[in-house]
PDB file of C-alpha atoms in Angstrom:
ATOM      1  CA  MET A   1       0.048   0.082  -0.123  1.00 44.00           C
ATOM      2  CA  ALA A   2       1.162   3.763  -0.729  1.00 46.00           C
ATOM      3  CA  THR A   3       2.319   5.573   1.940  1.00 51.00           C
ATOM      4  CA  PRO A   4      -0.465   8.455   2.893  1.00 53.00           C
ATOM      5  CA  PRO A   5       0.542  11.905   1.365  1.00 51.00           C
ATOM      6  CA  ALA A   6       1.045  14.594   3.880  1.00 49.00           C
ATOM      7  CA  PRO A   7      -1.767  16.913   4.803  1.00 44.00           C
ATOM      8  CA  SER A   8      -2.249  19.316   2.318  1.00 40.00           C
ATOM      9  CA  ASP A   9      -1.628  22.979   3.846  1.00 36.00           C
ATOM     10  CA  ASP A  10      -5.885  23.802   3.584  1.00 37.00           C
ATOM     11  CA  ALA A  11      -6.018  20.570   5.801  1.00 42.00           C
ATOM     12  CA  PRO A  12      -8.072  21.302   9.110  1.00 44.00           C
ATOM     13  CA  PRO A  13      -5.297  20.877  11.538  1.00 44.00           C
ATOM     14  CA  PRO A  14      -5.949  17.561  14.057  1.00 44.00           C
ATOM     15  CA  GLY A  15      -7.400  18.544  16.733  1.00 43.00           C
ATOM     16  CA  GLY A  16      -7.820  22.854  15.526  1.00 59.00           C
ATOM     17  CA  ASP A  17     -11.449  23.159  16.558  1.00 74.00           C
ATOM     18  CA  PRO A  18     -12.017  20.764  19.730  1.00 79.00           C
ATOM     19  CA  VAL A  19     -15.745  21.641  19.717  1.00 81.00           C
ATOM     20  CA  GLY A  20     -16.218  21.846  16.377  1.00 83.00           C
ATOM     21  CA  ALA A  21     -15.057  18.176  16.218  1.00 85.00           C
ATOM     22  CA  VAL A  22     -17.074  16.841  19.359  1.00 86.00           C
ATOM     23  CA  ALA A  23     -20.227  18.572  17.254  1.00 88.00           C
ATOM     24  CA  VAL A  24     -19.561  16.404  14.552  1.00 91.00           C
ATOM     25  CA  LEU A  25     -19.236  13.449  16.863  1.00 90.00           C
ATOM     26  CA  ALA A  26     -22.629  14.003  18.551  1.00 90.00           C
ATOM     27  CA  ASP A  27     -23.806  12.161  15.188  1.00 92.00           C
ATOM     28  CA  GLU A  28     -24.384   8.050  16.447  1.00 92.00           C
ATOM     29  CA  GLN A  29     -22.630   7.046  12.980  1.00 92.00           C
ATOM     30  CA  ARG A  30     -20.342   9.145  12.849  1.00 94.00           C
ATOM     31  CA  ARG A  31     -19.006   8.202  16.077  1.00 93.00           C
ATOM     32  CA  ARG A  32     -19.753   4.240  15.527  1.00 93.00           C
ATOM     33  CA  MET A  33     -17.681   5.106  11.911  1.00 94.00           C
ATOM     34  CA  TYR A  34     -14.641   6.904  13.733  1.00 94.00           C
ATOM     35  CA  ALA A  35     -14.415   4.679  16.178  1.00 94.00           C
ATOM     36  CA  PHE A  36     -14.227   1.112  13.656  1.00 95.00           C
ATOM     37  CA  ALA A  37     -11.239   3.576  12.056  1.00 94.00           C
ATOM     38  CA  ARG A  38      -9.453   3.753  14.855  1.00 93.00           C
ATOM     39  CA  ARG A  39     -10.085   0.204  16.074  1.00 93.00           C
ATOM     40  CA  VAL A  40      -9.243  -1.484  12.762  1.00 92.00           C
ATOM     41  CA  ARG A  41      -5.794   0.180  12.806  1.00 85.00           C
ATOM     42  CA  HIS A  42      -5.624   0.216   8.662  1.00 90.00           C
ATOM     43  CA  PRO A  43      -7.141   2.839   6.285  1.00 93.00           C
ATOM     44  CA  VAL A  44     -10.726   1.959   5.436  1.00 95.00           C
ATOM     45  CA  THR A  45     -12.847   2.476   2.396  1.00 94.00           C
ATOM     46  CA  ARG A  46     -16.189   3.696   2.593  1.00 94.00           C
ATOM     47  CA  GLU A  47     -17.831   0.261   1.572  1.00 95.00           C
ATOM     48  CA  GLU A  48     -16.057  -1.004   4.957  1.00 95.00           C
ATOM     49  CA  ALA A  49     -17.214   2.065   7.194  1.00 95.00           C
ATOM     50  CA  ALA A  50     -20.999   1.557   5.530  1.00 95.00           C
ATOM     51  CA  ALA A  51     -20.982  -2.084   6.275  1.00 94.00           C
ATOM     52  CA  GLU A  52     -19.446  -1.197   9.940  1.00 92.00           C
ATOM     53  CA  ALA A  53     -22.312   1.702  10.345  1.00 92.00           C
ATOM     54  CA  GLY A  54     -25.283  -0.150   8.677  1.00 93.00           C
ATOM     55  CA  ILE A  55     -25.923   2.122   5.915  1.00 94.00           C
ATOM     56  CA  SER A  56     -25.257   3.057   2.241  1.00 95.00           C
ATOM     57  CA  ALA A  57     -22.213   3.401   1.011  1.00 95.00           C
ATOM     58  CA  LYS A  58     -23.142   6.710  -0.459  1.00 95.00           C
ATOM     59  CA  LEU A  59     -24.125   8.140   2.927  1.00 95.00           C
ATOM     60  CA  ALA A  60     -21.180   6.546   4.521  1.00 96.00           C
ATOM     61  CA  ALA A  61     -18.936   8.667   2.102  1.00 95.00           C
ATOM     62  CA  PHE A  62     -21.075  11.995   3.287  1.00 95.00           C
ATOM     63  CA  HIS A  63     -20.182  10.938   7.055  1.00 95.00           C
ATOM     64  CA  LEU A  64     -16.953  10.259   6.512  1.00 96.00           C
ATOM     65  CA  ASP A  65     -15.821  13.210   4.544  1.00 95.00           C
ATOM     66  CA  LYS A  66     -17.300  14.964   7.852  1.00 94.00           C
ATOM     67  CA  LEU A  67     -14.848  13.428   9.923  1.00 95.00           C
ATOM     68  CA  VAL A  68     -12.381  14.761   7.595  1.00 94.00           C
ATOM     69  CA  GLU A  69     -13.754  18.234   7.250  1.00 93.00           C
ATOM     70  CA  ALA A  70     -13.047  18.367  11.147  1.00 91.00           C
ATOM     71  CA  GLY A  71      -9.774  17.047  11.349  1.00 91.00           C
ATOM     72  CA  LEU A  72     -10.778  13.625  13.042  1.00 93.00           C
ATOM     73  CA  LEU A  73      -9.822  11.677   9.643  1.00 94.00           C
ATOM     74  CA  ARG A  74      -7.684  12.000   6.605  1.00 94.00           C
ATOM     75  CA  ALA A  75      -8.173  10.714   3.179  1.00 94.00           C
ATOM     76  CA  TRP A  76      -6.656  10.046   0.129  1.00 91.00           C
ATOM     77  CA  TYR A  77      -7.016   7.264  -2.891  1.00 90.00           C
ATOM     78  CA  ASP A  78      -5.570   3.899  -2.557  1.00 80.00           C
ATOM     79  CA  ASN A  79      -5.288   0.130  -3.327  1.00 70.00           C
ATOM     80  CA  PRO A  80      -6.368  -1.027  -0.040  1.00 61.00           C
ATOM     81  CA  GLY A  81      -4.492  -4.275   1.168  1.00 57.00           C
ATOM     82  CA  GLY A  82      -2.385  -3.399  -2.340  1.00 54.00           C
ATOM     83  CA  VAL A  83      -4.470  -5.559  -4.026  1.00 53.00           C
ATOM     84  CA  ARG A  84      -4.432  -3.402  -7.637  1.00 55.00           C
ATOM     85  CA  LYS A  85      -7.689  -3.000  -9.314  1.00 56.00           C
ATOM     86  CA  VAL A  86      -8.804  -1.137 -13.248  1.00 57.00           C
ATOM     87  CA  GLY A  87     -10.008   1.969 -13.013  1.00 58.00           C
ATOM     88  CA  ARG A  88      -9.505   4.441  -9.894  1.00 71.00           C
ATOM     89  CA  LYS A  89      -8.335   4.034  -6.772  1.00 81.00           C
ATOM     90  CA  PRO A  90     -10.491   3.951  -3.997  1.00 85.00           C
ATOM     91  CA  LYS A  91     -10.451   6.915  -1.044  1.00 92.00           C
ATOM     92  CA  VAL A  92      -9.373   5.368   1.539  1.00 95.00           C
ATOM     93  CA  TYR A  93      -9.806   7.251   5.266  1.00 95.00           C
ATOM     94  CA  GLU A  94      -7.401   6.670   8.570  1.00 95.00           C
ATOM     95  CA  PRO A  95      -7.652   9.166  11.886  1.00 94.00           C
ATOM     96  CA  THR A  96      -5.334  11.963  12.215  1.00 92.00           C
ATOM     97  CA  PRO A  97      -3.165  12.195  15.330  1.00 88.00           C
ATOM     98  CA  ALA A  98      -6.030  14.434  16.869  1.00 77.00           C
ATOM     99  CA  ASP A  99      -6.081  14.746  20.325  1.00 78.00           C
ATOM    100  CA  ILE A 100      -9.612  15.916  21.209  1.00 79.00           C
ATOM    101  CA  ARG A 101     -10.165  17.568  24.553  1.00 78.00           C
ATOM    102  CA  VAL A 102     -12.937  20.615  25.285  1.00 77.00           C
ATOM    103  CA  SER A 103     -12.924  22.676  28.574  1.00 79.00           C
ATOM    104  CA  ILE A 104     -15.298  25.762  29.858  1.00 78.00           C
ATOM    105  CA  PRO A 105     -13.998  27.473  30.594  1.00 79.00           C
ATOM    106  CA  GLU A 106     -10.593  26.563  29.068  1.00 86.00           C
ATOM    107  CA  ARG A 107      -8.236  25.059  31.169  1.00 89.00           C
ATOM    108  CA  ARG A 108      -4.228  24.196  29.937  1.00 90.00           C
ATOM    109  CA  PRO A 109      -2.621  21.567  32.907  1.00 91.00           C
ATOM    110  CA  ASP A 110      -0.149  20.463  29.551  1.00 92.00           C
ATOM    111  CA  VAL A 111       1.273  23.732  29.406  1.00 94.00           C
ATOM    112  CA  ILE A 112       2.247  23.365  33.109  1.00 95.00           C
ATOM    113  CA  ALA A 113       3.641  19.581  32.417  1.00 94.00           C
ATOM    114  CA  GLU A 114       5.638  20.508  29.814  1.00 95.00           C
ATOM    115  CA  ILE A 115       7.201  23.018  31.416  1.00 96.00           C
ATOM    116  CA  LEU A 116       8.032  20.613  34.315  1.00 96.00           C
ATOM    117  CA  LEU A 117       9.116  17.633  31.874  1.00 96.00           C
ATOM    118  CA  ASP A 118      11.619  20.428  30.353  1.00 96.00           C
ATOM    119  CA  ALA A 119      13.109  21.668  33.713  1.00 96.00           C
ATOM    120  CA  VAL A 120      13.154  17.989  34.871  1.00 95.00           C
ATOM    121  CA  LEU A 121      15.159  17.284  31.241  1.00 96.00           C
ATOM    122  CA  ALA A 122      17.366  20.410  31.421  1.00 94.00           C
ATOM    123  CA  GLN A 123      18.145  21.074  35.423  1.00 95.00           C
ATOM    124  CA  ARG A 124      21.527  22.311  35.615  1.00 95.00           C
ATOM    125  CA  PRO A 125      23.979  21.248  37.862  1.00 95.00           C
ATOM    126  CA  GLY A 126      23.214  22.792  41.466  1.00 95.00           C
ATOM    127  CA  GLU A 127      19.978  24.174  40.433  1.00 95.00           C
ATOM    128  CA  GLY A 128      16.927  23.624  42.657  1.00 96.00           C
ATOM    129  CA  ALA A 129      13.929  21.915  41.200  1.00 95.00           C
ATOM    130  CA  ARG A 130      11.938  25.251  41.391  1.00 95.00           C
ATOM    131  CA  ALA A 131      14.475  27.680  39.917  1.00 97.00           C
ATOM    132  CA  ALA A 132      14.729  25.135  36.768  1.00 97.00           C
ATOM    133  CA  ALA A 133      10.842  25.191  36.763  1.00 97.00           C
ATOM    134  CA  LEU A 134      10.869  29.277  36.576  1.00 97.00           C
ATOM    135  CA  ARG A 135      13.784  29.836  34.393  1.00 97.00           C
ATOM    136  CA  THR A 136      11.982  26.963  31.667  1.00 97.00           C
ATOM    137  CA  ALA A 137       9.023  28.694  32.413  1.00 97.00           C
ATOM    138  CA  ARG A 138      10.243  32.210  31.222  1.00 97.00           C
ATOM    139  CA  GLN A 139      12.255  30.792  28.276  1.00 97.00           C
ATOM    140  CA  CYS A 140       9.009  29.101  27.246  1.00 97.00           C
ATOM    141  CA  GLY A 141       7.218  32.487  26.901  1.00 96.00           C
ATOM    142  CA  GLN A 142      10.105  33.856  25.223  1.00 96.00           C
ATOM    143  CA  ASP A 143      10.123  31.505  22.436  1.00 96.00           C
ATOM    144  CA  ILE A 144       6.719  31.791  22.042  1.00 94.00           C
ATOM    145  CA  GLY A 145       6.967  35.440  21.661  1.00 92.00           C
ATOM    146  CA  ALA A 146       9.878  35.631  19.712  1.00 91.00           C
ATOM    147  CA  ALA A 147       8.426  33.608  17.071  1.00 91.00           C
ATOM    148  CA  GLU A 148       5.180  36.285  17.083  1.00 89.00           C
ATOM    149  CA  ARG A 149       7.681  38.736  17.085  1.00 87.00           C
ATOM    150  CA  THR A 150       9.294  37.920  13.931  1.00 86.00           C
ATOM    151  CA  ARG A 151       6.068  37.290  12.375  1.00 85.00           C
ATOM    152  CA  ILE A 152       4.812  40.764  12.659  1.00 79.00           C
ATOM    153  CA  ARG A 153       8.055  42.806  12.311  1.00 71.00           C
ATOM    154  CA  PRO A 154      11.562  42.782  14.312  1.00 60.00           C
ATOM    155  CA  GLY A 155      12.059  45.290  16.999  1.00 64.00           C
ATOM    156  CA  ARG A 156      11.299  46.713  20.170  1.00 70.00           C
ATOM    157  CA  LEU A 157       6.888  47.321  20.723  1.00 75.00           C
ATOM    158  CA  GLY A 158       5.392  49.921  22.669  1.00 80.00           C
ATOM    159  CA  PRO A 159       2.983  49.251  24.972  1.00 83.00           C
ATOM    160  CA  GLU A 160      -0.329  49.583  23.251  1.00 86.00           C
ATOM    161  CA  ARG A 161       1.688  47.252  20.345  1.00 83.00           C
ATOM    162  CA  SER A 162       2.839  45.067  22.786  1.00 84.00           C
ATOM    163  CA  LEU A 163      -0.858  44.137  24.080  1.00 88.00           C
ATOM    164  CA  SER A 164      -2.074  44.213  20.706  1.00 88.00           C
ATOM    165  CA  ALA A 165       0.488  41.360  19.866  1.00 87.00           C
ATOM    166  CA  THR A 166       0.000  39.164  22.846  1.00 90.00           C
ATOM    167  CA  GLU A 167      -3.941  39.359  23.226  1.00 91.00           C
ATOM    168  CA  PRO A 168      -3.980  36.741  20.451  1.00 90.00           C
ATOM    169  CA  LEU A 169      -1.150  34.589  21.925  1.00 90.00           C
ATOM    170  CA  LEU A 170      -2.824  34.402  25.717  1.00 94.00           C
ATOM    171  CA  ALA A 171      -6.081  33.878  23.779  1.00 92.00           C
ATOM    172  CA  GLN A 172      -4.814  30.549  22.231  1.00 90.00           C
ATOM    173  CA  TYR A 173      -3.684  29.882  25.930  1.00 92.00           C
ATOM    174  CA  GLY A 174      -6.939  29.781  27.221  1.00 92.00           C
ATOM    175  CA  PHE A 175      -6.256  33.227  29.415  1.00 95.00           C
ATOM    176  CA  GLU A 176      -9.485  35.089  28.279  1.00 94.00           C
ATOM    177  CA  PRO A 177      -7.513  38.422  27.835  1.00 94.00           C
ATOM    178  CA  GLU A 178      -9.383  41.877  28.344  1.00 93.00           C
ATOM    179  CA  ARG A 179      -8.533  45.429  27.436  1.00 91.00           C
ATOM    180  CA  ARG A 180      -8.816  47.532  30.218  1.00 89.00           C
ATOM    181  CA  SER A 181      -7.334  50.543  28.920  1.00 88.00           C
ATOM    182  CA  PRO A 182      -4.546  51.043  26.012  1.00 87.00           C
ATOM    183  CA  THR A 183      -1.716  49.907  28.344  1.00 87.00           C
ATOM    184  CA  SER A 184      -3.608  47.357  30.643  1.00 91.00           C
ATOM    185  CA  LEU A 185      -5.037  43.855  30.379  1.00 92.00           C
ATOM    186  CA  ALA A 186      -6.995  41.746  32.011  1.00 93.00           C
ATOM    187  CA  LEU A 187      -6.789  38.089  32.037  1.00 95.00           C
ATOM    188  CA  LEU A 188     -10.137  36.827  33.129  1.00 94.00           C
ATOM    189  CA  ASN A 189      -9.530  33.246  32.986  1.00 94.00           C
ATOM    190  CA  CYS A 190      -6.520  30.982  34.355  1.00 94.00           C
ATOM    191  CA  PRO A 191      -5.876  28.164  32.235  1.00 94.00           C
ATOM    192  CA  PHE A 192      -4.054  26.686  35.405  1.00 94.00           C
ATOM    193  CA  HIS A 193      -6.476  27.191  38.102  1.00 92.00           C
ATOM    194  CA  HIS A 194      -7.086  23.535  39.297  1.00 90.00           C
ATOM    195  CA  LEU A 195      -3.037  23.381  39.710  1.00 93.00           C
ATOM    196  CA  ALA A 196      -3.251  26.909  40.844  1.00 92.00           C
ATOM    197  CA  ALA A 197      -5.973  25.515  43.875  1.00 91.00           C
ATOM    198  CA  ARG A 198      -3.454  22.990  44.856  1.00 93.00           C
ATOM    199  CA  SER A 199      -0.309  25.005  44.706  1.00 94.00           C
ATOM    200  CA  PRO A 200      -0.689  28.496  44.198  1.00 93.00           C
ATOM    201  CA  GLU A 201       2.882  29.902  44.748  1.00 94.00           C
ATOM    202  CA  LEU A 202       3.968  27.891  42.506  1.00 95.00           C
ATOM    203  CA  VAL A 203       1.819  27.672  39.993  1.00 95.00           C
ATOM    204  CA  CYS A 204       1.049  31.492  39.968  1.00 95.00           C
ATOM    205  CA  GLY A 205       5.072  31.559  39.942  1.00 96.00           C
ATOM    206  CA  LEU A 206       5.417  29.979  36.614  1.00 97.00           C
ATOM    207  CA  ASN A 207       2.567  31.397  34.813  1.00 97.00           C
ATOM    208  CA  HIS A 208       3.745  35.042  36.011  1.00 97.00           C
ATOM    209  CA  ALA A 209       7.301  33.731  34.630  1.00 97.00           C
ATOM    210  CA  PHE A 210       5.605  32.325  30.943  1.00 97.00           C
ATOM    211  CA  LEU A 211       3.965  35.489  30.781  1.00 97.00           C
ATOM    212  CA  GLY A 212       6.615  37.145  31.523  1.00 96.00           C
ATOM    213  CA  GLY A 213       8.851  35.425  29.025  1.00 96.00           C
ATOM    214  CA  ILE A 214       6.104  35.963  26.336  1.00 95.00           C
ATOM    215  CA  LEU A 215       6.807  40.090  26.710  1.00 93.00           C
ATOM    216  CA  ASP A 216      10.187  39.450  26.832  1.00 94.00           C
ATOM    217  CA  GLY A 217      10.509  37.653  23.712  1.00 93.00           C
ATOM    218  CA  LEU A 218       8.173  40.157  21.748  1.00 90.00           C
ATOM    219  CA  GLU A 219      10.743  42.607  23.142  1.00 89.00           C
ATOM    220  CA  ALA A 220       7.926  45.067  24.695  1.00 88.00           C
ATOM    221  CA  THR A 221       8.377  48.485  26.208  1.00 87.00           C
ATOM    222  CA  GLY A 222       6.639  49.949  28.719  1.00 88.00           C
ATOM    223  CA  VAL A 223       4.256  46.915  30.039  1.00 90.00           C
ATOM    224  CA  ASP A 224       5.316  43.906  32.340  1.00 94.00           C
ATOM    225  CA  ALA A 225       3.715  40.949  33.764  1.00 95.00           C
ATOM    226  CA  VAL A 226       2.483  41.802  37.363  1.00 94.00           C
ATOM    227  CA  LEU A 227       1.180  39.447  40.470  1.00 93.00           C
ATOM    228  CA  ALA A 228      -1.774  41.360  40.973  1.00 89.00           C
ATOM    229  CA  PRO A 229      -4.163  38.561  42.601  1.00 87.00           C
ATOM    230  CA  CYS A 230      -7.643  38.862  42.404  1.00 83.00           C
ATOM    231  CA  ALA A 231     -10.833  36.725  42.955  1.00 82.00           C
ATOM    232  CA  GLY A 232     -12.187  34.739  39.928  1.00 82.00           C
ATOM    233  CA  ARG A 233      -9.101  35.583  36.997  1.00 89.00           C
ATOM    234  CA  CYS A 234      -5.879  34.923  36.829  1.00 93.00           C
ATOM    235  CA  CYS A 235      -3.444  36.250  39.065  1.00 93.00           C
ATOM    236  CA  VAL A 236      -1.112  38.158  36.471  1.00 95.00           C
ATOM    237  CA  GLU A 237      -2.013  41.285  34.808  1.00 94.00           C
ATOM    238  CA  LEU A 238      -0.079  42.623  31.862  1.00 95.00           C
ATOM    239  CA  ARG A 239       0.238  46.794  32.363  1.00 91.00           C
ATOM    240  CA  ASP A 240       2.907  49.653  33.387  1.00 83.00           C
ATOM    241  CA  PRO A 241       4.659  48.013  36.186  1.00 77.00           C
ATOM    242  CA  ALA A 242       4.363  51.680  37.951  1.00 72.00           C
ATOM    243  CA  ALA A 243       0.130  51.384  37.635  1.00 69.00           C
ATOM    244  CA  ALA A 244      -2.126  50.761  39.935  1.00 64.00           C
ATOM    245  CA  PRO A 245      -3.688  47.382  39.465  1.00 64.00           C
ATOM    246  CA  ASP A 246      -7.038  46.884  38.030  1.00 59.00           C
ATOM    247  CA  THR A 247      -9.908  47.161  40.531  1.00 53.00           C
ATOM    248  CA  GLU A 248     -12.965  46.171  38.029  1.00 52.00           C
ATOM    249  CA  PRO A 249     -15.280  43.597  38.870  1.00 44.00           C
ATOM    250  CA  PRO A 250     -13.274  40.065  37.078  1.00 40.00           C
ATOM    251  CA  GLY A 251     -15.230  38.166  35.224  1.00 40.00           C
ATOM    252  CA  ALA A 252     -15.392  34.354  35.217  1.00 39.00           C
ATOM    253  CA  ALA A 253     -12.849  32.045  36.012  1.00 41.00           C
TER     254      ALA A 253
END
């Protein structure tokens, strides 16, 4: 059997829209075919999926293509089992490495887990575990910020442009940023809430270092990540460190 092609540039990213993927799987026949494709461990044809779901091949193809659109399956044309047939090769489907997780509000314990794993692997001689974790968290943020700075433009950014560049990054990580002034950004959700409840000093410290690293990577000026604990939201604000902390009613955490 031929090696499946690499995903095209316009293909949906695996797990890119978890809510949309879950919505697609709300259909019982799609769930059944998706489970079948994962269970058999080989690319399946629409006829195989149809037999599993007890529906027509045409309807099975419709549902399979919906799973492809959601990023849960990918498809290409091939001869299943390596058997040569006359005419066009049939379309086959196999699962993508999608990792679908939905949490409202969004929680991202995986970010902390990756930071801690990297800290263990890169701990320096004589360096304590907490110091290694904080250093790694800041470096992780710096890498993210530097990549974004390169994408938008090189050079240093003032407060307003720094926050404008930071907002979409923080939204990707579930922080729910809200601009309270041209140079002040509140974070209405803590993606690490459950972990912070267990060890607030450690987790909030890692969060502070991570967000500060993002600003470092962006080469932001006039704005900093400031610890400003407030019930119901993230413990960090992005603002002029000399400015007064935000005191508006918090949003949901």
